[in-house]
Short mmCIF file of C-alpha atoms in Angstrom, two decimals:
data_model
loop_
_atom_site.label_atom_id
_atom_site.label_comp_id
_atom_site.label_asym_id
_atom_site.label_seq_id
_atom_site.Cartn_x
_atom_site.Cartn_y
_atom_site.Cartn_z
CA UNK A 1 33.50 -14.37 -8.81
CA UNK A 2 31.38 -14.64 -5.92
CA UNK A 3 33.28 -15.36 -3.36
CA UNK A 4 31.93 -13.33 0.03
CA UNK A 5 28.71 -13.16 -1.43
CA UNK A 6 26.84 -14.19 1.65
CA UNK A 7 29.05 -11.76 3.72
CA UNK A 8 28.12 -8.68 1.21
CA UNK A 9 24.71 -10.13 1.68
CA UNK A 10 24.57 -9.60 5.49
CA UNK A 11 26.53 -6.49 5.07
CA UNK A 12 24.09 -5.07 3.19
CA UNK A 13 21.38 -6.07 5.34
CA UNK A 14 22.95 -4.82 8.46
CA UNK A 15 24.30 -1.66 7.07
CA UNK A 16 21.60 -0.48 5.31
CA UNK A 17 18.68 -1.24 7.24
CA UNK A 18 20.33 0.22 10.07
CA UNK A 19 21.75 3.57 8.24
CA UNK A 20 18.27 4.29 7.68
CA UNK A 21 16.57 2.87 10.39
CA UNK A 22 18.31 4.86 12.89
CA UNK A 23 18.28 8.22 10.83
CA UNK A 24 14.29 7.86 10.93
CA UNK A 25 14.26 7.23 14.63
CA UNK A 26 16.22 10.23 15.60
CA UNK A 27 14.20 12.48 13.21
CA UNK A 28 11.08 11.42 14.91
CA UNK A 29 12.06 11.79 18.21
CA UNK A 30 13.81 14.81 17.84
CA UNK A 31 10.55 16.36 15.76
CA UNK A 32 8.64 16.28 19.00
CA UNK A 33 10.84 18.72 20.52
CA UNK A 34 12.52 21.09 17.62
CA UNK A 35 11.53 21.78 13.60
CA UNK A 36 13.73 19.80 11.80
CA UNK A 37 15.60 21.68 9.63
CA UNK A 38 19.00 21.06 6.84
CA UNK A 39 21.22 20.91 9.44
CA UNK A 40 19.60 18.79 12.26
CA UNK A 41 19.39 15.99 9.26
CA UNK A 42 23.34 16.29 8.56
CA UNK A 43 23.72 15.67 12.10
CA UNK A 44 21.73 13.32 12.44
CA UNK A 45 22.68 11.70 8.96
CA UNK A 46 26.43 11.72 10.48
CA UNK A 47 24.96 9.49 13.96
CA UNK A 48 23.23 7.02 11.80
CA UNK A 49 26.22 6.14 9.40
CA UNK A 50 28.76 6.03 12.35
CA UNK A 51 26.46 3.53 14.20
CA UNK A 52 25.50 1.49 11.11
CA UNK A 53 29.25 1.50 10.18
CA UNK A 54 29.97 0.25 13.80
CA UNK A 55 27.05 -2.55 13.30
CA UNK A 56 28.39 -3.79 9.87
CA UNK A 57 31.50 -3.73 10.19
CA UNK A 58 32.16 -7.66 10.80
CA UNK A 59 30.48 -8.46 7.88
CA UNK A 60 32.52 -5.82 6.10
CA UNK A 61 35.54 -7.75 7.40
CA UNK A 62 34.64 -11.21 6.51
CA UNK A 63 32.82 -9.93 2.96
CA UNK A 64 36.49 -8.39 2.07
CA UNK A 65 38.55 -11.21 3.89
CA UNK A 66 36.20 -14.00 2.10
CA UNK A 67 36.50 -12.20 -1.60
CA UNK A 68 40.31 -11.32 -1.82
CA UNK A 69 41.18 -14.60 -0.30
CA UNK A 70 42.50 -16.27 -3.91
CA UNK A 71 44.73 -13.53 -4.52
CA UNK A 72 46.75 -14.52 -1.10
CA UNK A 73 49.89 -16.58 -1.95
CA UNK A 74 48.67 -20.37 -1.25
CA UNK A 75 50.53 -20.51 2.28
CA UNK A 76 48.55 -17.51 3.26
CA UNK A 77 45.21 -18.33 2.37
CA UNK A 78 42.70 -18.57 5.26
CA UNK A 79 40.30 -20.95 3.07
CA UNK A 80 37.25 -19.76 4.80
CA UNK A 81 34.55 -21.79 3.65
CA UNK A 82 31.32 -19.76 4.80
CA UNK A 83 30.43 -16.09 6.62
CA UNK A 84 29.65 -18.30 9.71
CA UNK A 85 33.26 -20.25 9.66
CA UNK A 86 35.19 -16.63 8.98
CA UNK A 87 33.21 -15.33 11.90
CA UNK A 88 34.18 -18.34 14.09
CA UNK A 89 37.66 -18.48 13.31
CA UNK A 90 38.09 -14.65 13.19
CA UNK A 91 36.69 -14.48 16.44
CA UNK A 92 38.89 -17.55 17.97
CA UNK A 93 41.88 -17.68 16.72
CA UNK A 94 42.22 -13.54 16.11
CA UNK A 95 39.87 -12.57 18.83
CA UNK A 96 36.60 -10.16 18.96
CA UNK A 97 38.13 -7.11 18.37
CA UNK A 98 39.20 -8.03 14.86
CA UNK A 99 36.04 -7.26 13.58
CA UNK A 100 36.96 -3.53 14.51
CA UNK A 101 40.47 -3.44 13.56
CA UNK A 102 41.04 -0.40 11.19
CA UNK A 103 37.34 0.49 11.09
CA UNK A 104 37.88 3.81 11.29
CA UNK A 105 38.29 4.80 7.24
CA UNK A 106 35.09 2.83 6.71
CA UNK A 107 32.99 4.52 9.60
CA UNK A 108 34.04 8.30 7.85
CA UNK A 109 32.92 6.89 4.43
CA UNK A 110 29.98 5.57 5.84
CA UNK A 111 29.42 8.48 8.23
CA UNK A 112 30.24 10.60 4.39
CA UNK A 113 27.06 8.31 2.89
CA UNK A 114 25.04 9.40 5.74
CA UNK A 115 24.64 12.82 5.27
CA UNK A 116 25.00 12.89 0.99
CA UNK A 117 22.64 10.46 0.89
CA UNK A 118 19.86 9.69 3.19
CA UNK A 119 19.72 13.37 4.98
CA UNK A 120 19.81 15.01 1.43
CA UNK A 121 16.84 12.57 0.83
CA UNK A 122 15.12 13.25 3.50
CA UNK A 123 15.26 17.07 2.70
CA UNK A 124 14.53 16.70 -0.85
CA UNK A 125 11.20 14.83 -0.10
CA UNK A 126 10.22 18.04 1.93
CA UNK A 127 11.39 20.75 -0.69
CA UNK A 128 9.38 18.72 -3.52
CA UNK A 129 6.03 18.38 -1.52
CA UNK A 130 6.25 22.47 -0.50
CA UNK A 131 6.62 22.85 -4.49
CA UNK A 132 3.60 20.86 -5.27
CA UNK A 133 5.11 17.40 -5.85
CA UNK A 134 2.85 15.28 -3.91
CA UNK A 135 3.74 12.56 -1.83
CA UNK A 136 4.26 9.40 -3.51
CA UNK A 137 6.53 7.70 -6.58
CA UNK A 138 7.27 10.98 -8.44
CA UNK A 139 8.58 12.70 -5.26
CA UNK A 140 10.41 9.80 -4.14
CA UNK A 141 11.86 9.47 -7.50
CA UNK A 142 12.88 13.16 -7.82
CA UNK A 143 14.54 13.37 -4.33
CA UNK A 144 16.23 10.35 -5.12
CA UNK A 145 17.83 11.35 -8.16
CA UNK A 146 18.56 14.75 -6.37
CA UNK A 147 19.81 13.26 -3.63
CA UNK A 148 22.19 10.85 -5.83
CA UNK A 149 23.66 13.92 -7.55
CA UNK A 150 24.71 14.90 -4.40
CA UNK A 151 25.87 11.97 -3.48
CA UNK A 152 27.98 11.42 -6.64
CA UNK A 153 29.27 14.99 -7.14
CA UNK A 154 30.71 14.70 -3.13
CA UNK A 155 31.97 11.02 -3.36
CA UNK A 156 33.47 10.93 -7.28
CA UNK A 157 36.57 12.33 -5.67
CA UNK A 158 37.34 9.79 -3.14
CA UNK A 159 36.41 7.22 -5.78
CA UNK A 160 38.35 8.42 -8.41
CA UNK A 161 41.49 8.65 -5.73
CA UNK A 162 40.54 5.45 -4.37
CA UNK A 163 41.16 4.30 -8.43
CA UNK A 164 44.63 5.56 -9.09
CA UNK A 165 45.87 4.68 -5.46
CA UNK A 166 44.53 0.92 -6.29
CA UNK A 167 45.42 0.57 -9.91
CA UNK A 168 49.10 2.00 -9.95
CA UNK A 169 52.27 0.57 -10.75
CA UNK A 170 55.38 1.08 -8.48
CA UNK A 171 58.38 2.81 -10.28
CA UNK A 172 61.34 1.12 -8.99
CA UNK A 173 59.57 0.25 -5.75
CA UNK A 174 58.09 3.58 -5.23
CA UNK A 175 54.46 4.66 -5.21
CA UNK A 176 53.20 8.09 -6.75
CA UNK A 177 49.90 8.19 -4.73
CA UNK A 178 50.29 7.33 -0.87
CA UNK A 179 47.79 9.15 0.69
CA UNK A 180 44.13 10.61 -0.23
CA UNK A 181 45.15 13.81 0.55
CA UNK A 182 48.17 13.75 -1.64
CA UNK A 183 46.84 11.93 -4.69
CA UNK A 184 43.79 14.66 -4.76
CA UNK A 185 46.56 17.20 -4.73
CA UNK A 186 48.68 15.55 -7.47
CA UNK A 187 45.47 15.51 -9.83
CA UNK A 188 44.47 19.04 -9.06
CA UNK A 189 47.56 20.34 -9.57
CA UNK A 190 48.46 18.24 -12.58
CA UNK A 191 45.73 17.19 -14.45
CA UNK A 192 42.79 20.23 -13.23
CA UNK A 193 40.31 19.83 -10.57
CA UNK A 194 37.43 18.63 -12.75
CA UNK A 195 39.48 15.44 -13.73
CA UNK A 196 38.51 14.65 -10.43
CA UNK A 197 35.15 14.12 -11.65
CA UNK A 198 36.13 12.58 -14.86
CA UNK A 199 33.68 10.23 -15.79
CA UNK A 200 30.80 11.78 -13.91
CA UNK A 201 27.91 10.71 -16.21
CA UNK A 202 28.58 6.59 -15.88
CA UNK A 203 28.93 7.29 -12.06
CA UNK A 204 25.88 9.11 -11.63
CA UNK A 205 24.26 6.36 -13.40
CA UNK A 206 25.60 3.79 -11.22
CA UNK A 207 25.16 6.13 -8.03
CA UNK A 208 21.61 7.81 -8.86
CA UNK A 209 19.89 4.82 -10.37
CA UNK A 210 20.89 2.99 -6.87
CA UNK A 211 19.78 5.66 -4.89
CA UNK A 212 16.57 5.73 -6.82
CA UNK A 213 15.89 1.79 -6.51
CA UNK A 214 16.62 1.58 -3.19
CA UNK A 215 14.60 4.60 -1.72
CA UNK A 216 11.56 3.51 -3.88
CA UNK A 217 12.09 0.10 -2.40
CA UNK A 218 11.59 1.48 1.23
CA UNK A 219 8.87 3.51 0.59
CA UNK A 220 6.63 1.03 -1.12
CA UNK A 221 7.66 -1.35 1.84
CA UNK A 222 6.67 0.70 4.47
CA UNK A 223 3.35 1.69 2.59
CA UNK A 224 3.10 -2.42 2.32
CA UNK A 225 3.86 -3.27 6.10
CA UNK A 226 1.38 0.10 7.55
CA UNK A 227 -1.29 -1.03 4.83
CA UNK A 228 -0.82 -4.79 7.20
CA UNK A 229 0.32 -4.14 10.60
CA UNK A 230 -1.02 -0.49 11.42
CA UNK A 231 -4.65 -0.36 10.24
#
């Protein structure tokens, strides 16, 4: 059940320290030479999930190499038997650029994440302190669950075609959803568009109470590392 856990570890470290890292950076340095407004966060929410994708993606490739391994027929198992042995043999016997191969569908999601989530956060924090919510845990929790509602009402379509492309069963050897496009079509058409977000609630949950945990987690960290390091 845990297979790739260390590799989802370092994923997860990599990726989101530098999603948000580098989304701060840029805002700072670009503040000392234009107002930052909506639109200079998208951008810049686009640059940081592109260049954390780029960073994380060989831990993306060993996390999902190292977890679907047992459902490999036994001849084609690669029996990896830590992150650092996948990276090692990935790299040697498949060579560096491995890591890369077919990262582009995960550097649009992640790009996608960028802008939904941290920009919109980043905004929110601003609109709530020029209505009177001070800065602290109430305005980080309210732009966090604002910013997870956008985040889930913009991603619950991809998820919910990432679902039926996953879970469906071949007719005779053919496939009814091939392509994202196509299986957001098919449900439109078919089915309505809001079955697209069928099931919103227990995704927002999942989505917004994520958002919420892991924004508050940053904040109190940095107020914990300036209260040490920059008095």
């Amino acid at each position: 059940m845990y297979k790739g856990l260390s590799a989802g570890i370092v994923r997860q470290i990599f990726y989101a320290t530098s999603r948000l890292g580098i989304f701060e950076v840029l805002r700072d340095y670009l503040a000392k030479y234009r107002r930052i407004d909506i639109w200079s966060r998208i951008g810049l929410g686009l640059i940081a999930g592109g260049c954390s994708a780029v960073i994380s993606c060989p831990a993306e490739v060993a996390m999902v190499r190292m977890s679907n391994d047992n459902s490999l027929p036994l001849q084609q198992r690669r029996n990896y038997k830590s992150l650092a042995n996948a990276a090692y043999r990935i790299a040697t016997e498949e060579g560096v650029l491995t890591f890369w191969r077919g990262c582009s569908p995960f550097v649009q999601r992640v790009m996608l994440v960028g802008v939904c989530q941290v920009a919109t956060y980043d905004q929110f924090t601003v609109s709530y302190r020029s209505l009177g919510v001070p800065d602290g845990l109430s305005n980080n929790f309210c732009s966090a669950m604002s910013s997870g509602l956008i985040f889930s009402l913009v991603t619950m379509p991809f998820e919910t075609t990432k679902n039926r492309m996953a879970f469906q069963k071949s007719n005779q050897g053919t496939l009814q959803y091939t392509s994202t496009i196509g299986t957001i079509r098919h449900i439109a058409t078919n089915e309505g568009v809001l079955a697209l977000w069928k099931g919103f609630t227990p995704y927002y949950a999942r989505c917004g109470g994520h958002t919420v945990i892991m924004f508050i987690a940053v904040e109190q960290l940095r107020k914990l590392y300036l209260s040490y390091f920059k008095k």
